[in-house]
PDB file of C-alpha atoms in Angstrom:
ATOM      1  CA  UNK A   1    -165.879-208.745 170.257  1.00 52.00           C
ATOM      2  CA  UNK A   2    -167.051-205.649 168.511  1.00 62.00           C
ATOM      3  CA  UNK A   3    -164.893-203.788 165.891  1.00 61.00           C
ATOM      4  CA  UNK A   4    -165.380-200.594 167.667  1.00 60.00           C
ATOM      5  CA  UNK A   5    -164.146-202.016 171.006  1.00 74.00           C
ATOM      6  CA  UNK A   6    -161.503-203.755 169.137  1.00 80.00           C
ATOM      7  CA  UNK A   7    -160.197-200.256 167.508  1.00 81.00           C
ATOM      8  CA  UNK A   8    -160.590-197.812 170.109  1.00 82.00           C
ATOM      9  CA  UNK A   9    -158.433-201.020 172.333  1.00 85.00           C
ATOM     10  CA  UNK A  10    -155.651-200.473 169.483  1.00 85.00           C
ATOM     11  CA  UNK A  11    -155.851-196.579 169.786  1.00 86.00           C
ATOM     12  CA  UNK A  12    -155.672-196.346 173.559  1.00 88.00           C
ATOM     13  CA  UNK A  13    -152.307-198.832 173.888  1.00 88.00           C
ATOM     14  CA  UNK A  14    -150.920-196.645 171.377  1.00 88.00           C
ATOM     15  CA  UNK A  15    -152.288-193.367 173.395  1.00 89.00           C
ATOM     16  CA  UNK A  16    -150.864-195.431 176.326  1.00 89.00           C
ATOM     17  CA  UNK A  17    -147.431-195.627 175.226  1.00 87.00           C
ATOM     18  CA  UNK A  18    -147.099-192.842 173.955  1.00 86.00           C
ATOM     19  CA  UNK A  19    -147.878-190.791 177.412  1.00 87.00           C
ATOM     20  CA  UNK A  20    -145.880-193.072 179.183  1.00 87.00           C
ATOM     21  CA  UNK A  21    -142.852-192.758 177.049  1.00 85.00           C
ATOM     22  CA  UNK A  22    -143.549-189.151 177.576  1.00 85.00           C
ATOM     23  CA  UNK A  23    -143.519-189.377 180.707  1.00 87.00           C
ATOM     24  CA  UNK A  24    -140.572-191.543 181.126  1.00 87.00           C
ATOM     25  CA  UNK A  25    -138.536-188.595 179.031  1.00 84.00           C
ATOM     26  CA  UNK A  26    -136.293-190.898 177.397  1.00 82.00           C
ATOM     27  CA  UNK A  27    -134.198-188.873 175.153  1.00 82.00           C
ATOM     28  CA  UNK A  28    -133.640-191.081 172.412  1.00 82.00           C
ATOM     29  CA  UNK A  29    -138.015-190.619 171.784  1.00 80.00           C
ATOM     30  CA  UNK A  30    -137.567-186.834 172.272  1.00 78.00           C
ATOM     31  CA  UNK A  31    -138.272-186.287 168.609  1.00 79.00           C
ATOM     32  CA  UNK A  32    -141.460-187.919 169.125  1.00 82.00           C
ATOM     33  CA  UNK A  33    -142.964-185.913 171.688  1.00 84.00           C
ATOM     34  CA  UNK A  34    -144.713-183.841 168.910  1.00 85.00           C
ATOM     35  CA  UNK A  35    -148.726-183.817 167.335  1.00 88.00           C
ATOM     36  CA  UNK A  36    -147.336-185.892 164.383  1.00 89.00           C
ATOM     37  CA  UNK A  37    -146.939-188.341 166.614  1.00 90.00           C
ATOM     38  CA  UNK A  38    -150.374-188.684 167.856  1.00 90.00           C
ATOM     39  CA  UNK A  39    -151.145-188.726 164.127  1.00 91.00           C
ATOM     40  CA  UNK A  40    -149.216-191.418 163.421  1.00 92.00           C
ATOM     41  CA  UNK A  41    -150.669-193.669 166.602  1.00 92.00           C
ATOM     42  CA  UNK A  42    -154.468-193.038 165.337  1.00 92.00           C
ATOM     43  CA  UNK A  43    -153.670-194.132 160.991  1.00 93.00           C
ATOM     44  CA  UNK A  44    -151.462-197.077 162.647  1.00 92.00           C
ATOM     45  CA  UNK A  45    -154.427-198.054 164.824  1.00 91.00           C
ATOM     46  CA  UNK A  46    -156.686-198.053 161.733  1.00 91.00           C
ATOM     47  CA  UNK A  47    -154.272-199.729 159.545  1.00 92.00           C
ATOM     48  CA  UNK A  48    -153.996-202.286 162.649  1.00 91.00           C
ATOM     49  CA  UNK A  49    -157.747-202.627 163.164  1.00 89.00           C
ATOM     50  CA  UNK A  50    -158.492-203.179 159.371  1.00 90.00           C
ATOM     51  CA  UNK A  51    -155.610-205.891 158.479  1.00 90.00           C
ATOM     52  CA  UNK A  52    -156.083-207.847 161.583  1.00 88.00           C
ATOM     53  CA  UNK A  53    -159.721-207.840 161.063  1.00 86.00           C
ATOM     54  CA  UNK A  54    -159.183-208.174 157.665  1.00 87.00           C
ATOM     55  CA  UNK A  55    -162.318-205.325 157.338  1.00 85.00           C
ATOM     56  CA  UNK A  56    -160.561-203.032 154.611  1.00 87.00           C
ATOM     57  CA  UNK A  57    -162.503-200.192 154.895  1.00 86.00           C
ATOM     58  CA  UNK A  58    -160.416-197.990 156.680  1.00 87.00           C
ATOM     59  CA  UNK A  59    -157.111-198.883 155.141  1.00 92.00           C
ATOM     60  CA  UNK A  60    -157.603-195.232 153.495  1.00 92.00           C
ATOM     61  CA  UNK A  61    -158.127-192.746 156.513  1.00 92.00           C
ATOM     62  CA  UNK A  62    -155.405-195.432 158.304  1.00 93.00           C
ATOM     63  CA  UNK A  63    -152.531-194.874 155.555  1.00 95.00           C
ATOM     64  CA  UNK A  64    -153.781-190.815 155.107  1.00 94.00           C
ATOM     65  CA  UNK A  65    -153.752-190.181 158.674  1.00 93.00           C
ATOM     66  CA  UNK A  66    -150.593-192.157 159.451  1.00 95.00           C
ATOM     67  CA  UNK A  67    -148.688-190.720 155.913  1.00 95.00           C
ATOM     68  CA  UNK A  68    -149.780-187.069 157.170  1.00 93.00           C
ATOM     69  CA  UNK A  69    -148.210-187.827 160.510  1.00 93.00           C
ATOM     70  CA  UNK A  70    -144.999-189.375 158.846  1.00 94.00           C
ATOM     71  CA  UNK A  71    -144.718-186.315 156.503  1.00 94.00           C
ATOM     72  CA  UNK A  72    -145.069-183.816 159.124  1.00 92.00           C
ATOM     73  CA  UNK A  73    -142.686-185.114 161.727  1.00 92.00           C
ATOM     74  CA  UNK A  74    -140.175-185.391 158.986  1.00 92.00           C
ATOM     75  CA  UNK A  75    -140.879-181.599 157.593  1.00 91.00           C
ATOM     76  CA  UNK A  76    -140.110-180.639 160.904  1.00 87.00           C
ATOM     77  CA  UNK A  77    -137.085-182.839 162.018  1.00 86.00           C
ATOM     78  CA  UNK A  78    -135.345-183.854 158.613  1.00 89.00           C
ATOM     79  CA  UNK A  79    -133.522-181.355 156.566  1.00 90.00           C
ATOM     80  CA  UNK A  80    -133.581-183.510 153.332  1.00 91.00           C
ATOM     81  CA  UNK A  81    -137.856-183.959 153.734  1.00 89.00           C
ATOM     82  CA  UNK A  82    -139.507-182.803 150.596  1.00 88.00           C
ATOM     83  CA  UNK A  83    -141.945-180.267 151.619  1.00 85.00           C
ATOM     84  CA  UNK A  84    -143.726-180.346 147.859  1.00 83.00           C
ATOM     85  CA  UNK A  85    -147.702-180.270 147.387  1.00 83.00           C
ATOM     86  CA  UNK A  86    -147.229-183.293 145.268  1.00 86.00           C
ATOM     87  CA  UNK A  87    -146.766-185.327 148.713  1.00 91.00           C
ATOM     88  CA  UNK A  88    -150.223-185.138 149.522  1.00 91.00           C
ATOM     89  CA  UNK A  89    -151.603-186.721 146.585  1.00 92.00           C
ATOM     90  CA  UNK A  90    -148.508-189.459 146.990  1.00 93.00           C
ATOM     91  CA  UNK A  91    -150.091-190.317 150.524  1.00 94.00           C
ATOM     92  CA  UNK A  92    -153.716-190.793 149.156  1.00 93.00           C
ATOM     93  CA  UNK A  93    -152.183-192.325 146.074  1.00 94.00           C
ATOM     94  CA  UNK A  94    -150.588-195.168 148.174  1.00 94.00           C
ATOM     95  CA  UNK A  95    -153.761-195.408 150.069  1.00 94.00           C
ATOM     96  CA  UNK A  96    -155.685-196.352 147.505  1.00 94.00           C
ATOM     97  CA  UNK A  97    -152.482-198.574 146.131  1.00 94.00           C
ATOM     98  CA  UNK A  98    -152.620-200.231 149.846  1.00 93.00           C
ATOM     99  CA  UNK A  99    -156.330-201.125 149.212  1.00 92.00           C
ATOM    100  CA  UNK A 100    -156.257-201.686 145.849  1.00 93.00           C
ATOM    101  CA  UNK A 101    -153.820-205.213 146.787  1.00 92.00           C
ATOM    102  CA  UNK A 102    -156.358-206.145 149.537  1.00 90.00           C
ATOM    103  CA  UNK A 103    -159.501-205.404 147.595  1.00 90.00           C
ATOM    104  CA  UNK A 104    -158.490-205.036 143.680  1.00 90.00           C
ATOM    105  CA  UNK A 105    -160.874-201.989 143.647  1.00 86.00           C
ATOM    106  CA  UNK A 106    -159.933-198.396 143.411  1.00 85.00           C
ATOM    107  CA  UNK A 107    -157.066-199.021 140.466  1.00 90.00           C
ATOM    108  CA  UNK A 108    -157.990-195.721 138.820  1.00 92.00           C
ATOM    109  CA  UNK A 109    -157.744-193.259 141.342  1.00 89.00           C
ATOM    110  CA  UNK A 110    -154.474-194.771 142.060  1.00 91.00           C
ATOM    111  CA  UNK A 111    -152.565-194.645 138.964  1.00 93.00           C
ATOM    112  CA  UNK A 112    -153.926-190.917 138.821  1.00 92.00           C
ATOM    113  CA  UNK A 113    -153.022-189.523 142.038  1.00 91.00           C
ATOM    114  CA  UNK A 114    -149.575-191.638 141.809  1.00 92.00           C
ATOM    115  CA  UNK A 115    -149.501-190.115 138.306  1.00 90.00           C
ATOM    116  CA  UNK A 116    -149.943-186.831 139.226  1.00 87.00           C
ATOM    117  CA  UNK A 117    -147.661-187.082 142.676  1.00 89.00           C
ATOM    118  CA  UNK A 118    -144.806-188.044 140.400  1.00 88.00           C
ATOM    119  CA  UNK A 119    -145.073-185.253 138.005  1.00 83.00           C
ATOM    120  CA  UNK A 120    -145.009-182.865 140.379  1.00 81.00           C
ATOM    121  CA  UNK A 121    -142.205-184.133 142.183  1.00 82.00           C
ATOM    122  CA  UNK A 122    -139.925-185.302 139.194  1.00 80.00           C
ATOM    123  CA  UNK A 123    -141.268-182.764 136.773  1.00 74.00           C
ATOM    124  CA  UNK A 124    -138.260-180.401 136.379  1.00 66.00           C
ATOM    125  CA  UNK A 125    -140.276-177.782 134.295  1.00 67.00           C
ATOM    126  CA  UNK A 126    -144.007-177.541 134.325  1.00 63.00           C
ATOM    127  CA  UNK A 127    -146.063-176.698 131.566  1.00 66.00           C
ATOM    128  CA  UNK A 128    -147.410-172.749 131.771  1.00 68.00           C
ATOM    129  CA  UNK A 129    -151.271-174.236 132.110  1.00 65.00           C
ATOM    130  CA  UNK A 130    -150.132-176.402 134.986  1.00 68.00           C
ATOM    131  CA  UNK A 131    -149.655-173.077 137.352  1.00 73.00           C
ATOM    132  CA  UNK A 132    -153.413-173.399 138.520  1.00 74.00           C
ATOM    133  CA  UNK A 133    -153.039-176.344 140.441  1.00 72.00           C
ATOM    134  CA  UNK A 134    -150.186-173.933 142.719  1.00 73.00           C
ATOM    135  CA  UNK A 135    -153.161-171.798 143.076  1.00 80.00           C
ATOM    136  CA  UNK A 136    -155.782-174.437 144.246  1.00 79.00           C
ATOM    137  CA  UNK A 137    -152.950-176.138 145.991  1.00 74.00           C
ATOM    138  CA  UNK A 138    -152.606-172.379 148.472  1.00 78.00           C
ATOM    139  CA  UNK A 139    -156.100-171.519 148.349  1.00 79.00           C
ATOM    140  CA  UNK A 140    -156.676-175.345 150.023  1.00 75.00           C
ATOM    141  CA  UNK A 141    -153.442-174.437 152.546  1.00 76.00           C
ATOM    142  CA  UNK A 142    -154.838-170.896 153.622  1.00 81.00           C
ATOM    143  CA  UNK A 143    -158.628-172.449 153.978  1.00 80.00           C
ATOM    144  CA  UNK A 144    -158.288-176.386 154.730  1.00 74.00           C
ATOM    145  CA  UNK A 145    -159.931-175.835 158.125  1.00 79.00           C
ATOM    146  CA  UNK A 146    -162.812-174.106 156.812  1.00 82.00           C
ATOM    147  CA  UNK A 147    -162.724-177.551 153.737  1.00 75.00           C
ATOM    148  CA  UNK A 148    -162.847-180.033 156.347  1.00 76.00           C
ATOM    149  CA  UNK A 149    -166.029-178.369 158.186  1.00 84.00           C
ATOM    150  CA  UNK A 150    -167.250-178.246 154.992  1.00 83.00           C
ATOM    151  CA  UNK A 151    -166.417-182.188 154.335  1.00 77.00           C
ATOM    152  CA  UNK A 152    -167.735-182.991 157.498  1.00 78.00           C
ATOM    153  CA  UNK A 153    -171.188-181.426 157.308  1.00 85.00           C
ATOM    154  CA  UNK A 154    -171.642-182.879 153.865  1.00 81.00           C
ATOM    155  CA  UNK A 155    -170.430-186.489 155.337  1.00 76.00           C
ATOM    156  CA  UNK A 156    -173.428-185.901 158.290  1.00 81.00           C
ATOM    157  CA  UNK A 157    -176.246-184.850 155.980  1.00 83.00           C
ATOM    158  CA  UNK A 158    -175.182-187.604 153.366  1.00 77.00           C
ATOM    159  CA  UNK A 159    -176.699-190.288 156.148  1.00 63.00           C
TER     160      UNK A 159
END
């Protein structure tokens, strides 16, 4: 069986359930009916695809797109959810932590981006220099749209 097939089969039972759930208007899944949920469906059909493949190379987008969707539907329905912009660089950090025990490559990037999500969250005080990365860190939330067209034309013209 192809990978593809195999994949998009994963992403359409979990498409599949969700609508029908959705339908059904249970409302213990109310909280669910939301676009993090659809997040969370694709990066747990990657994460799915890759392990029970055992082809690793999208335990990254898998674990970023499922963390985003985890992070989101808790900003919006848990009063204690950190909304920090050290979060983001937790999720990639455990993506690359996730491959990194499958593959044993990538051990750099993760002890930075872990390294860097923790001082930013646990960091009571941060040192005056350390204010630019607040400025990249809105400059990427007012313009991410226009970053990931960007991203995505350079990932096209790279092949």
């Amino acid at each position: 069986m192809k990978k593809q097939n195999v994949f998009a089969g994963y992403l359409i039972i979990g498409m599949g359930i969700y609508f029908l759930l959705r339908q059904l208007n249970i409302p213990y899944f109310a909280y669910f009916y939301s676009w993090p949920t659809i997040l969370i469906i694709i990066g747990a059909a990657f994460l799915l695809h890759s392990f029970i493949s055992k082809d690793y190379s999208n335990v990254i987008p898998g674990t970023i797109i499922f963390g985003l969707g985890v992070h989101f539907h808790g900003k919006d329905h848990y009063p204690f959810w950190i909304d920090h912009w050290a979060i983001y660089p937790l999720i990639v950090g455990l993506a690359f932590l996730l491959k990194y025990t499958k593959t044993k490559s990538g051990l750099l990037p993760t002890i930075l981006l872990l390294g860097l999500a923790g001082f930013g969250l646990f960091s009571t005080s941060n040192p005056g220099w350390f204010s630019f990365l607040y400025t990249i860190i809105n400059w990427i939330e007012q313009f991410w749209p226009a970053v990931l067209i960007v991203l995505g034309i350079y990932l096209l013209k790279k092949r």
